[in-house]
Amino acid sequence: MLNVDMSTSHSCCPVMVPFEDVLFQVRKALQVGPSLVHKLLKELHEANVFSTQYYLSLFKHGEAGKQSLCEMIFNDEEDLARKLSLPIWQKWDISQGILDSAFSKEEDLDQFTDVIDAEAQDIVSDPAFELLPDSVILEYLDSILSGAIEDLLDPDFLDKDYLNFPAGDTDTTCTLTPEEDPFTEKRQISKRKGETTLNKPSHHKRNKKETVCAESPSNERMATIMSEGGPAFQIIQTLCPLTPPLISTVVQTGPTYVLVSPQSVSPGTQILPLSPTDGTVAPPELTTSVLPIGSLSDSVSKSLPSVSVGTLSPTEVSNRQPQKNTESSPLKTERKVRPEAPKCVMDYVCHAKTHMNNSCCVMRGGLRMESHYIEMHLVQRKLLIKSGKNANKCLEKELVVLSDSERKQGKLDRSQLFHNTASRPKQSVALLGKAGVGKTTFIQRLCLDWASGSLPQFQFIFLLNCKILDLTQSSYSLKSLLLDLSMSPRCKDSDAVFKHILSSPDEVLIIFDSFDDIKDFEGLLQSPAKSPTGNKYTIKQLFSGLFQKEILSGCTLLIATRPKDVLNQVLRKMDSLLELCCFSPEDIELYTSKYFRDMSIRENALTKIKTQRYIYSLCSNPLLCWITCYLLEHQDGCCDTMPSTLTDLYQRVTSKHLQLANQENSILDNKNRQNIPQLCKMAWECFKNQNTHANLISSTELVDYGLKSGILTSYETLAHQENHFADLFTQNLLGAVHLVQSKQVNEKMLIAHGGVHQKKRKIQGESQDVMQRFVTGLLLQKTPTDGISILESSMDLQAKMKAVEAHLENLKPNELVPARLLELFHCVYETNSGKFAKLLLKNLPQNLSFCGVQLCPSDVYVICHLLQHAIALKRSFSINLQDTCIPISGLKELVRLQCIKSFWAHTADTIGLWEDLHQSNDELNLKSAIEKFTLNPFKATQGYHIENLPLLVQIHREKKLPMSEFVSALDEGVPALMQLQRVEFELGVQNGPELFPKLIEVLPSLQSLEHLDLEKNKIGDSGAEKLAGALHFLASLRLLNLSQNCIGDAGVEKLSQALVSVPSLQSLSLYGNLIADTGAEHLATVLPDIKLLQDLDIKFNKFTDIGAKKLSAALKKCTGMKSLELWNDFIPYGVFEHLHHQDSRIRSL
């Protein structure tokens, strides 16, 4: 019989649960099967429910009349259940969660076996097989070993005494000893050069009901076949081959053996589950179910992860992997050695490089790559993975926003595009960039690098333009995709080349340019191509097969796309996300100097560009920089003024294109004028279809006119020539002209497609944004254009003008989300009208927010331009620029505005702004920038929100910037810290514990703090102790929310002592923690000393009626308190009702 170790019960308080209920749960647990029972008992031992001595006693054989665990399960299950129930009942608060976890695993396994049973219901088992004795199974194992090992191993290996099987002491271990083997004479291994005897374990006859069960880990033995200079074969008998329901159907229940090959296997790091401090654990409400709504937050977490095991992102996991076993699993840095490629393959590669060198050397406008290309930098981006029904929407909402200083520090050049990190190779790379930023040009430059031998890791590069791929046909193969549909030349011996490609996938780079043209992403990754030789696939299926490594596994993929126009499901799985940077001011000057070779023309062009600051800001986009230079090149005189809006710029450039096309033809002016409306209609159709393909143009003359004017561009395919609009801006301008002029488009349709909308609509990306600006600019701005007018002067546009005006007047800026508010700013700017600017400024909310919208230089200019007139209307604003990537130069312009009374930007960028102003000796604006900076209310949802706060505190205390001496503007410190009243620390259970110490560093400087919300950050007792050390600095604190933070009695004891030093505290929430009776008593002791406390929320902790009565007694001394919420499942309901009747301030929910 088992002796119950009573030492397990002394450290825990009694729990309010009947013993019979616990006994029922233990009986149920013993039904899950021996192997799962063993795992369950092990977890109970690790949670200190069983002592070590008691746990080991369960696995001993019948000494002094005791039974083993297996025998007790099958012979006297009831007696075992009662003996196990006592220590489990004594620590039921810990044991309950472990038992629930075991039951959930059993349910999952039952579902699996039910499926197996259903599939095998028609299979009739062989009665003879069910009755096979164990000796037959062992002989069968011997035959396998005698045949397989002798055939696989070198004959010399069997000559030596390598077979070493240590004896064991359990009947479940495959220990082979000749003394106990009754079949030794029958199991001689046939010899080739020598003799070797293979021994087997002694086999005890078992009861028919007996099943192999798991023994104590300390008694495990394995048979081994040793070899010189290497690891050994291992023969392992499985603990429990299959679960009882499956065994009872068709599978024999005898012992099963596994022969483990001598491979070098890196042992995984074993993470042992740890109990929280003092053995306290969260009650079931916090671990297995959803907490009722009762805390100060909007939502409550479903579970709290283990203290010792953090959830790592894929990047963090991969970064840690190389540290586990670097000797046995080194990184694969050497490429596989392959046979030399056939001559026909090498000839094709040389031909492809020559072809690529010729086709990629020219940029748009006929400019040569070697003379006009500007080196573009890359920035590594990361995704913030979200969950929920809207997780697959616009990608820009998911990208982690970098500060301007972080972007500058993290710049990469082209040569680093495919550099592998220490964690894993980059086999899939996404190149992100807005329209016109130069993604296609960058890819051309990359192909030229390959052609010149600068990318030696790739023997093949296949460039695919998604604009011209037929996405509807299902007759493609991988071979046709690479050799026929790519920009590569025709291949004479395609079979040999494709065969070599399949043998060397890691030497292949496949580029999908204009990936955003694959608009229909539905099911993109659901039906991947499986066979590299199949020929019935669509382009999407082939991409999915490549992306998911179903075909040509090991190749490298590069996709180029706009961040607003691509599905998250694809980019989430990319190994690397890289964003192409815009032109810097230095790049703009360099490009202009390369475009204009003549010194005098170059200086005049630069002067004009810099004079018109909006155009200068647009030139940060390489396409718009080329457009501007093209316009300056073809201006008739030096006195021509520069355009002031995007609409004006593109009207002039398009008119100039059309004018030059007419001069080349020198005839058909009237006919060419008729071509313009047809091109506009075609552009509108493409906009509706979300593509650029001018496929409805049937007139050859119209196509020629579009090509000669630069409005269209052509792409050669195997079957035909395709014509597309040259760029998004040109297409949308012509589409806007159609909306404005067409009689088939009424005012309602015009507003639907060309106006900023209050309500959410389906995202159409940058195309929709540009269309809105052009429609507003064409109708409402009065600036004349040079050359041929795009708009027909005879058209009556008054009705549509009034409709757009009324739409702008009726918009409510205070109800717009930041992205739509920015578009409204742009549309108002395009009107070039003071009337609409004043109307906008009049209706703007006092608190402007562009938070989460990535601001480019042109965005910053438009905001500054419109806000500078607000001071005349006696309007002032507070502007939120957090998570906007605003450049420091733009931040400087905004902060200088008199109407900006306060601003909130990334802390690192703000400090960078101060240093920039200090270095330029602009002390007046420096002082203004320090005074205007605010942090209130401070809401930290990402790590970078709080990482720079300690540096800000250092500046506040030392009254100087990091790289300078004393700064007079800081003689009173940083006002933003002294005026901060509200802090919401929402980093969650993953990042909260790690970054909480940084917040503790900041708290002593927040003398005006009134609201501190730390809910659901898992700070634990250690975090509570750190917070207690800082509370006495917070003399103004009124609300403290510590809900769901795994705080136990030790943490509450420290907090209770510190709460007395917070004289203004009115509301305290400790909802959903681990506070037991001891912690409740600590709170009750200090409750009367917190004079101004009105509300205490301590629901869903783990104190019993003892702690509840202590708190109720203390409440009687607190005449100023309004409510005490203390309900939890450990308090008998009758006791709670009695306390509520005694004092109505005691509430449940």
XYZ file of N, CA, C and O in Angstrom, residues 835-920:
344
model
N -10.606 80.559 -49.813
C -11.943 80.341 -49.256
C -12.033 78.974 -48.587
O -12.490 78.848 -47.445
N -11.600 77.946 -49.278
C -11.693 76.593 -48.717
C -10.652 76.369 -47.622
O -10.885 75.584 -46.701
N -9.529 77.061 -47.716
C -8.531 76.946 -46.645
C -9.082 77.501 -45.336
O -8.931 76.884 -44.272
N -9.747 78.654 -45.397
C -10.339 79.238 -44.192
C -11.461 78.369 -43.645
O -11.610 78.215 -42.429
N -12.242 77.794 -44.563
C -13.326 76.916 -44.121
C -12.778 75.701 -43.388
O -13.319 75.275 -42.349
N -11.700 75.126 -43.912
C -11.086 73.978 -43.255
C -10.552 74.350 -41.877
O -10.793 73.637 -40.887
N -9.822 75.458 -41.794
C -9.241 75.872 -40.516
C -10.317 76.167 -39.479
O -10.137 75.919 -38.287
N -11.430 76.677 -39.944
C -12.525 77.005 -39.031
C -13.133 75.745 -38.422
O -13.534 75.745 -37.250
N -13.192 74.665 -39.200
C -13.858 73.444 -38.739
C -12.922 72.412 -38.128
O -13.386 71.374 -37.642
N -11.622 72.658 -38.163
C -10.678 71.685 -37.607
C -10.835 71.575 -36.092
O -11.091 72.570 -35.407
N -10.687 70.354 -35.549
C -10.701 70.206 -34.086
C -9.435 70.806 -33.479
O -8.412 70.945 -34.151
N -9.513 71.149 -32.221
C -8.348 71.755 -31.557
C -7.210 70.749 -31.441
O -6.039 71.120 -31.531
N -7.557 69.490 -31.254
C -6.543 68.442 -31.152
C -6.441 67.719 -32.491
O -7.288 66.870 -32.822
N -5.435 68.065 -33.278
C -5.204 67.423 -34.574
C -4.383 66.158 -34.366
O -3.421 66.163 -33.600
N -4.757 65.111 -35.081
C -4.001 63.858 -34.973
C -3.743 63.280 -36.348
O -4.680 63.051 -37.124
N -2.463 63.076 -36.633
C -2.045 62.327 -37.818
C -1.336 61.046 -37.389
O -0.548 60.478 -38.144
N -1.621 60.611 -36.172
C -0.959 59.443 -35.598
C -1.188 58.208 -36.462
O -2.313 57.890 -36.846
N -0.095 57.516 -36.793
C -0.171 56.295 -37.564
C -0.104 56.478 -39.062
O -0.087 55.490 -39.796
N -0.074 57.722 -39.556
C -0.007 57.997 -40.988
C 1.418 58.400 -41.329
O 1.941 59.374 -40.762
N 2.053 57.676 -42.232
C 3.430 57.985 -42.600
C 3.449 59.246 -43.453
O 2.895 59.275 -44.550
N 4.087 60.287 -42.958
C 4.096 61.591 -43.623
C 5.365 61.747 -44.460
O 6.474 61.607 -43.954
N 5.169 62.046 -45.735
C 6.297 62.336 -46.622
C 6.488 63.853 -46.683
O 5.659 64.614 -46.170
N 7.561 64.364 -47.307
C 7.807 65.812 -47.338
C 6.650 66.627 -47.920
O 6.346 67.719 -47.420
N 5.977 66.137 -48.968
C 4.861 66.897 -49.531
C 3.685 66.959 -48.567
O 2.974 67.981 -48.505
N 3.465 65.901 -47.783
C 2.412 65.940 -46.766
C 2.703 67.011 -45.728
O 1.815 67.782 -45.338
N 3.932 67.050 -45.285
C 4.317 68.034 -44.268
C 4.152 69.454 -44.804
O 3.648 70.344 -44.105
N 4.548 69.680 -46.059
C 4.415 71.021 -46.632
C 2.950 71.456 -46.693
O 2.612 72.605 -46.357
N 2.057 70.578 -47.140
C 0.638 70.930 -47.259
C 0.059 71.274 -45.893
O -0.688 72.259 -45.747
N 0.393 70.484 -44.879
C -0.114 70.771 -43.530
C 0.389 72.128 -43.048
O -0.387 72.945 -42.524
N 1.679 72.380 -43.217
C 2.245 73.670 -42.789
C 1.628 74.838 -43.558
O 1.312 75.893 -42.971
N 1.472 74.665 -44.859
C 0.957 75.750 -45.702
C -0.448 76.174 -45.270
O -0.760 77.380 -45.234
N -1.297 75.209 -44.958
C -2.665 75.545 -44.567
C -2.748 76.043 -43.134
O -3.532 76.957 -42.834
N -1.951 75.485 -42.245
C -2.031 75.896 -40.844
C -1.417 77.269 -40.584
O -1.745 77.902 -39.568
N -0.550 77.739 -41.459
C 0.087 79.030 -41.206
C -0.898 80.188 -41.224
O -0.621 81.258 -40.692
N -2.076 79.996 -41.829
C -3.096 81.057 -41.862
C -4.046 80.976 -40.676
O -4.949 81.804 -40.559
N -3.847 79.980 -39.791
C -4.779 79.805 -38.674
C -4.659 80.915 -37.650
O -5.633 81.241 -36.970
N -3.471 81.507 -37.530
C -3.286 82.537 -36.517
C -4.150 83.755 -36.806
O -4.603 84.453 -35.886
N -4.419 84.015 -38.102
C -5.298 85.140 -38.467
C -6.735 84.878 -38.044
O -7.502 85.812 -37.814
N -7.089 83.606 -37.949
C -8.437 83.249 -37.504
C -8.489 82.989 -36.007
O -9.512 82.530 -35.485
N -7.376 83.273 -35.330
C -7.275 83.107 -33.881
C -7.539 81.656 -33.470
O -8.185 81.377 -32.470
N -7.000 80.719 -34.279
C -7.101 79.303 -33.965
C -5.725 78.780 -33.551
O -4.707 79.179 -34.104
N -5.716 77.930 -32.558
C -4.482 77.260 -32.131
C -4.777 75.767 -31.986
O -5.910 75.362 -31.712
N -3.725 74.967 -32.169
C -3.918 73.522 -32.217
C -2.831 72.802 -31.430
O -1.711 73.287 -31.285
N -3.229 71.620 -30.965
C -2.273 70.637 -30.451
C -2.228 69.512 -31.467
O -3.269 68.973 -31.853
N -1.038 69.147 -31.927
C -0.916 68.204 -33.037
C -0.167 66.949 -32.593
O 0.884 67.031 -31.941
N -0.734 65.805 -32.914
C -0.149 64.507 -32.564
C 0.549 63.945 -33.794
O -0.089 63.590 -34.789
N 1.866 63.871 -33.753
C 2.683 63.364 -34.855
C 3.348 62.043 -34.494
O 4.333 61.652 -35.097
N 2.792 61.355 -33.506
C 3.345 60.078 -33.098
C 3.143 59.045 -34.206
O 2.106 58.993 -34.856
N 4.156 58.224 -34.440
C 4.104 57.155 -35.447
C 3.829 57.691 -36.846
O 3.024 57.134 -37.601
N 4.490 58.751 -37.233
C 4.299 59.335 -38.563
C 5.560 59.300 -39.413
O 5.495 59.649 -40.601
N 6.689 58.932 -38.860
C 7.961 58.925 -39.600
C 8.293 60.315 -40.145
O 9.008 60.437 -41.152
N 7.801 61.353 -39.528
C 8.035 62.696 -40.036
C 9.524 63.026 -39.959
O 10.168 62.804 -38.928
N 10.127 63.521 -41.040
C 11.550 63.885 -40.980
C 11.762 65.063 -40.040
O 10.854 65.881 -39.820
N 12.947 65.151 -39.472
C 13.229 66.213 -38.499
C 13.091 67.590 -39.140
O 12.635 68.543 -38.495
N 13.436 67.701 -40.419
C 13.275 68.994 -41.098
C 11.798 69.395 -41.150
O 11.457 70.572 -40.950
N 10.917 68.443 -41.414
C 9.489 68.743 -41.420
C 8.965 69.030 -40.029
O 8.101 69.893 -39.842
N 9.470 68.310 -39.039
C 9.068 68.571 -37.655
C 9.458 69.973 -37.237
O 8.700 70.671 -36.544
N 10.614 70.415 -37.684
C 11.069 71.773 -37.373
C 10.108 72.816 -37.963
O 9.763 73.802 -37.301
N 9.660 72.595 -39.208
C 8.746 73.537 -39.847
C 7.416 73.612 -39.111
O 6.856 74.695 -38.932
N 6.903 72.484 -38.689
C 5.614 72.481 -38.002
C 5.693 73.134 -36.628
O 4.804 73.892 -36.235
N 6.750 72.837 -35.893
C 6.875 73.365 -34.538
C 7.039 74.873 -34.547
O 6.630 75.573 -33.613
N 7.597 75.424 -35.616
C 7.796 76.868 -35.709
C 6.486 77.643 -35.876
O 6.440 78.841 -35.627
N 5.435 76.988 -36.338
C 4.164 77.683 -36.575
C 3.601 78.238 -35.271
O 3.572 77.551 -34.247
N 3.121 79.477 -35.334
C 2.589 80.115 -34.133
C 1.299 79.462 -33.655
O 0.985 79.491 -32.459
N 0.546 78.883 -34.597
C -0.733 78.282 -34.206
C -0.560 76.948 -33.496
O -1.510 76.430 -32.907
N 0.634 76.369 -33.548
C 0.895 75.105 -32.857
C 1.303 75.411 -31.422
O 2.399 75.902 -31.162
N 0.411 75.109 -30.516
C 0.676 75.369 -29.104
C 1.359 74.198 -28.411
O 2.071 74.389 -27.419
N 1.142 73.013 -28.921
C 1.827 71.833 -28.367
C 1.885 70.756 -29.435
O 1.037 70.717 -30.342
N 2.883 69.906 -29.342
C 3.027 68.808 -30.295
C 3.529 67.579 -29.557
O 4.168 67.669 -28.502
N 3.218 66.440 -30.146
C 3.698 65.163 -29.609
C 4.241 64.353 -30.769
O 3.525 63.997 -31.693
N 5.525 64.085 -30.736
C 6.199 63.301 -31.772
C 7.022 62.204 -31.099
O 7.090 62.125 -29.866
N 7.621 61.367 -31.914
C 8.500 60.317 -31.394
C 9.566 60.960 -30.520
O 10.164 61.967 -30.885
N 9.789 60.389 -29.338
C 10.720 60.996 -28.377
C 12.120 61.132 -28.958
O 12.785 62.163 -28.774
N 12.584 60.125 -29.695
C 13.923 60.196 -30.282
C 14.004 61.326 -31.305
O 15.010 62.041 -31.382
N 12.946 61.504 -32.113
C 12.944 62.584 -33.101
C 12.877 63.944 -32.428
O 13.477 64.918 -32.902
N 12.144 64.032 -31.329
C 12.054 65.307 -30.601
C 13.414 65.701 -30.042
O 13.834 66.872 -30.146
N 14.112 64.746 -29.448
C 15.458 65.037 -28.941
C 16.384 65.408 -30.097
O 17.222 66.304 -29.977
N 16.226 64.709 -31.241
C 17.010 65.058 -32.426
C 16.720 66.473 -32.906
O 17.628 67.188 -33.344
N 15.475 66.895 -32.830
C 15.116 68.270 -33.201
C 15.787 69.270 -32.271
O 16.333 70.283 -32.728
N 15.763 69.005 -30.979
C 16.408 69.911 -30.023
C 17.907 70.036 -30.302
O 18.458 71.144 -30.269
N 18.541 68.902 -30.580
C 19.975 68.948 -30.860
C 20.267 69.712 -32.146
O 21.250 70.464 -32.229
N 19.411 69.548 -33.160
C 19.596 70.263 -34.426
C 19.474 71.771 -34.212
O 20.279 72.557 -34.738
N 18.481 72.189 -33.443
C 18.291 73.623 -33.172
C 19.432 74.175 -32.316
O 19.879 75.315 -32.520
N 19.916 73.377 -31.385
C 21.012 73.834 -30.533
C 22.301 73.983 -31.334
O 23.055 74.959 -31.148
N 22.576 73.039 -32.238
C 23.791 73.123 -33.054
C 23.755 74.296 -34.021
O 24.804 74.839 -34.383
N 22.560 74.686 -34.437
C 22.438 75.842 -35.331
C 22.289 77.160 -34.566
O 21.990 78.200 -35.169
